[in-house]
Amino acid sequence: MKDKNLKVLVVDADAKNSELIDADLKLLPIELFTASSGEAGIKIIKNNSEFAVIISDYNLGSGMTGGDLFKLVGECSPKTSRILMADGVDEDSFKNMVSHGFIEEYVLKPIFFKSLVSHVEKGLEFYKKKIEWRKTG
């Protein structure tokens, strides 16, 4: 059964990659949304209640990067776990984004099913802990 309280958004300009990710994540008990650009992702975020996890490709092909998207997400939805995927990006850039709090996790492509599911499961748990901290703190 899907947990309608746990929403995951996948933002990827590559339709084929997005389909593969969606197929992998449909096995998890979540409500899954997809967007083909950063702008479409922002629109989905604004039109829905908070997302537990957002996964974005670094290269969104529309003048906006996944890093740009996550800077905005961090401002409007700070509890959301953010996972950035990319190929050919300097690993120091990822580490810099983690240290500045723009992302919690990064995944280098090619992405393997078990790795992706593991990252999303960790993101869901981290989101749940943030919610609990807010209730008790």
mmCIF file of C-alpha atoms in Angstrom:
data_model
loop_
_atom_site.group_PDB
_atom_site.id
_atom_site.type_symbol
_atom_site.label_atom_id
_atom_site.label_comp_id
_atom_site.label_asym_id
_atom_site.label_seq_id
_atom_site.Cartn_x
_atom_site.Cartn_y
_atom_site.Cartn_z
ATOM 1 C CA MET A 1 0.000 0.000 0.000
ATOM 2 C CA LYS A 2 1.285 3.471 -0.896
ATOM 3 C CA ASP A 3 1.916 5.913 1.939
ATOM 4 C CA LYS A 4 0.261 9.070 0.627
ATOM 5 C CA ASN A 5 2.104 11.080 3.282
ATOM 6 C CA LEU A 6 5.474 10.255 1.712
ATOM 7 C CA LYS A 7 5.883 11.973 -1.619
ATOM 8 C CA VAL A 8 8.920 11.635 -3.850
ATOM 9 C CA LEU A 9 9.648 13.848 -6.854
ATOM 10 C CA VAL A 10 12.048 12.860 -9.640
ATOM 11 C CA VAL A 11 13.320 15.721 -11.838
ATOM 12 C CA ASP A 12 15.182 14.614 -14.958
ATOM 13 C CA ALA A 13 15.214 16.056 -18.485
ATOM 14 C CA ASP A 14 16.089 12.634 -19.934
ATOM 15 C CA ALA A 15 12.712 10.896 -20.374
ATOM 16 C CA LYS A 16 14.247 7.431 -20.737
ATOM 17 C CA ASN A 17 16.285 7.826 -17.541
ATOM 18 C CA SER A 18 13.232 9.173 -15.725
ATOM 19 C CA GLU A 19 11.174 6.131 -16.792
ATOM 20 C CA LEU A 20 13.828 3.753 -15.470
ATOM 21 C CA ILE A 21 14.025 5.583 -12.150
ATOM 22 C CA ASP A 22 10.235 5.636 -11.865
ATOM 23 C CA ALA A 23 10.086 1.888 -12.468
ATOM 24 C CA ASP A 24 12.670 1.288 -9.721
ATOM 25 C CA LEU A 25 10.933 3.554 -7.213
ATOM 26 C CA LYS A 26 7.412 2.245 -7.819
ATOM 27 C CA LEU A 27 8.400 -0.690 -5.626
ATOM 28 C CA LEU A 28 8.603 1.640 -2.612
ATOM 29 C CA PRO A 29 5.520 2.630 -0.556
ATOM 30 C CA ILE A 30 5.453 6.264 -1.764
ATOM 31 C CA GLU A 31 3.463 8.607 -3.940
ATOM 32 C CA LEU A 32 5.705 9.304 -6.937
ATOM 33 C CA PHE A 33 5.774 12.470 -9.060
ATOM 34 C CA THR A 34 7.989 13.257 -12.066
ATOM 35 C CA ALA A 35 9.075 16.452 -13.812
ATOM 36 C CA SER A 36 11.085 16.914 -17.002
ATOM 37 C CA SER A 37 12.666 20.266 -16.054
ATOM 38 C CA GLY A 38 13.572 22.344 -13.033
ATOM 39 C CA GLU A 39 10.746 24.759 -13.786
ATOM 40 C CA ALA A 40 8.215 21.896 -13.990
ATOM 41 C CA GLY A 41 9.598 20.523 -10.726
ATOM 42 C CA ILE A 42 9.110 23.867 -8.985
ATOM 43 C CA LYS A 43 5.527 24.022 -10.246
ATOM 44 C CA ILE A 44 4.813 20.522 -8.887
ATOM 45 C CA ILE A 45 6.389 21.451 -5.534
ATOM 46 C CA LYS A 46 4.255 24.595 -5.266
ATOM 47 C CA ASN A 47 1.051 22.711 -6.172
ATOM 48 C CA ASN A 48 1.500 19.869 -3.669
ATOM 49 C CA SER A 49 2.154 19.507 0.012
ATOM 50 C CA GLU A 50 5.698 18.867 1.151
ATOM 51 C CA PHE A 51 7.837 16.185 -0.504
ATOM 52 C CA ALA A 52 9.802 13.747 1.634
ATOM 53 C CA VAL A 53 12.494 13.276 -1.034
ATOM 54 C CA ILE A 54 13.406 15.049 -4.251
ATOM 55 C CA ILE A 55 15.842 13.435 -6.672
ATOM 56 C CA SER A 56 17.210 15.601 -9.456
ATOM 57 C CA ASP A 57 19.693 15.211 -12.243
ATOM 58 C CA TYR A 58 22.396 17.872 -12.204
ATOM 59 C CA ASN A 59 21.945 18.679 -15.901
ATOM 60 C CA LEU A 60 18.319 19.699 -16.428
ATOM 61 C CA GLY A 61 18.908 21.190 -19.864
ATOM 62 C CA SER A 62 16.818 24.315 -19.332
ATOM 63 C CA GLY A 63 19.357 26.765 -17.972
ATOM 64 C CA MET A 64 18.682 25.504 -14.438
ATOM 65 C CA THR A 65 20.869 22.896 -12.778
ATOM 66 C CA GLY A 66 19.874 20.433 -10.104
ATOM 67 C CA GLY A 67 22.004 22.498 -7.725
ATOM 68 C CA ASP A 68 19.938 25.599 -8.570
ATOM 69 C CA LEU A 69 16.730 23.634 -8.002
ATOM 70 C CA PHE A 70 17.890 22.396 -4.617
ATOM 71 C CA LYS A 71 18.875 25.882 -3.455
ATOM 72 C CA LEU A 72 15.240 26.908 -4.043
ATOM 73 C CA VAL A 73 13.884 23.723 -2.462
ATOM 74 C CA GLY A 74 16.011 24.294 0.630
ATOM 75 C CA GLU A 75 14.409 27.714 1.079
ATOM 76 C CA CYS A 76 10.778 26.636 0.616
ATOM 77 C CA SER A 77 10.919 23.062 1.935
ATOM 78 C CA PRO A 78 13.869 22.626 4.308
ATOM 79 C CA LYS A 79 12.751 19.239 5.670
ATOM 80 C CA THR A 80 12.804 17.642 2.208
ATOM 81 C CA SER A 81 15.696 15.223 1.641
ATOM 82 C CA ARG A 82 17.551 16.134 -1.549
ATOM 83 C CA ILE A 83 19.468 13.668 -3.728
ATOM 84 C CA LEU A 84 21.477 14.907 -6.715
ATOM 85 C CA MET A 85 22.512 12.583 -9.543
ATOM 86 C CA ALA A 86 25.077 13.334 -12.207
ATOM 87 C CA ASP A 87 27.787 12.076 -14.458
ATOM 88 C CA GLY A 88 30.921 13.950 -15.354
ATOM 89 C CA VAL A 89 30.631 16.427 -12.470
ATOM 90 C CA ASP A 90 33.603 17.118 -10.241
ATOM 91 C CA GLU A 91 33.117 15.196 -6.979
ATOM 92 C CA ASP A 92 34.410 18.231 -5.045
ATOM 93 C CA SER A 93 31.405 20.182 -6.366
ATOM 94 C CA PHE A 94 29.101 17.569 -4.816
ATOM 95 C CA LYS A 95 30.948 17.695 -1.517
ATOM 96 C CA ASN A 96 30.658 21.492 -1.548
ATOM 97 C CA MET A 97 26.881 21.258 -2.071
ATOM 98 C CA VAL A 98 26.601 18.775 0.816
ATOM 99 C CA SER A 99 28.681 20.962 3.137
ATOM 100 C CA HIS A 100 26.486 23.996 2.325
ATOM 101 C CA GLY A 101 23.301 22.002 2.999
ATOM 102 C CA PHE A 102 21.925 22.131 -0.557
ATOM 103 C CA ILE A 103 21.880 18.328 -0.823
ATOM 104 C CA GLU A 104 22.120 15.397 1.582
ATOM 105 C CA GLU A 105 23.224 12.777 -0.920
ATOM 106 C CA TYR A 106 24.711 12.550 -4.375
ATOM 107 C CA VAL A 107 24.730 9.631 -6.782
ATOM 108 C CA LEU A 108 27.140 9.240 -9.663
ATOM 109 C CA LYS A 109 25.799 7.768 -12.897
ATOM 110 C CA PRO A 110 25.337 5.096 -14.028
ATOM 111 C CA ILE A 111 22.904 4.470 -11.200
ATOM 112 C CA PHE A 112 22.171 0.941 -10.102
ATOM 113 C CA PHE A 113 18.764 -0.112 -8.780
ATOM 114 C CA LYS A 114 19.882 -1.218 -5.299
ATOM 115 C CA SER A 115 21.961 1.935 -4.842
ATOM 116 C CA LEU A 116 19.144 4.271 -5.881
ATOM 117 C CA VAL A 117 16.547 2.530 -3.720
ATOM 118 C CA SER A 118 18.970 2.591 -0.786
ATOM 119 C CA HIS A 119 19.561 6.341 -1.189
ATOM 120 C CA VAL A 120 15.818 7.023 -1.372
ATOM 121 C CA GLU A 121 15.091 4.840 1.659
ATOM 122 C CA LYS A 122 17.760 6.737 3.622
ATOM 123 C CA GLY A 123 16.217 10.010 2.429
ATOM 124 C CA LEU A 124 12.761 8.899 3.586
ATOM 125 C CA GLU A 125 14.117 7.960 7.018
ATOM 126 C CA PHE A 126 16.011 11.252 7.298
ATOM 127 C CA TYR A 127 12.816 13.157 6.395
ATOM 128 C CA LYS A 128 10.823 11.257 9.046
ATOM 129 C CA LYS A 129 13.490 12.108 11.648
ATOM 130 C CA LYS A 130 13.343 15.793 10.693
ATOM 131 C CA ILE A 131 9.558 15.720 11.208
ATOM 132 C CA GLU A 132 9.977 14.043 14.621
ATOM 133 C CA TRP A 133 12.687 16.517 15.671
ATOM 134 C CA ARG A 134 10.374 19.381 14.779
ATOM 135 C CA LYS A 135 7.548 17.873 16.884
ATOM 136 C CA THR A 136 9.751 17.311 19.935
ATOM 137 C CA GLY A 137 11.974 20.381 19.588
#
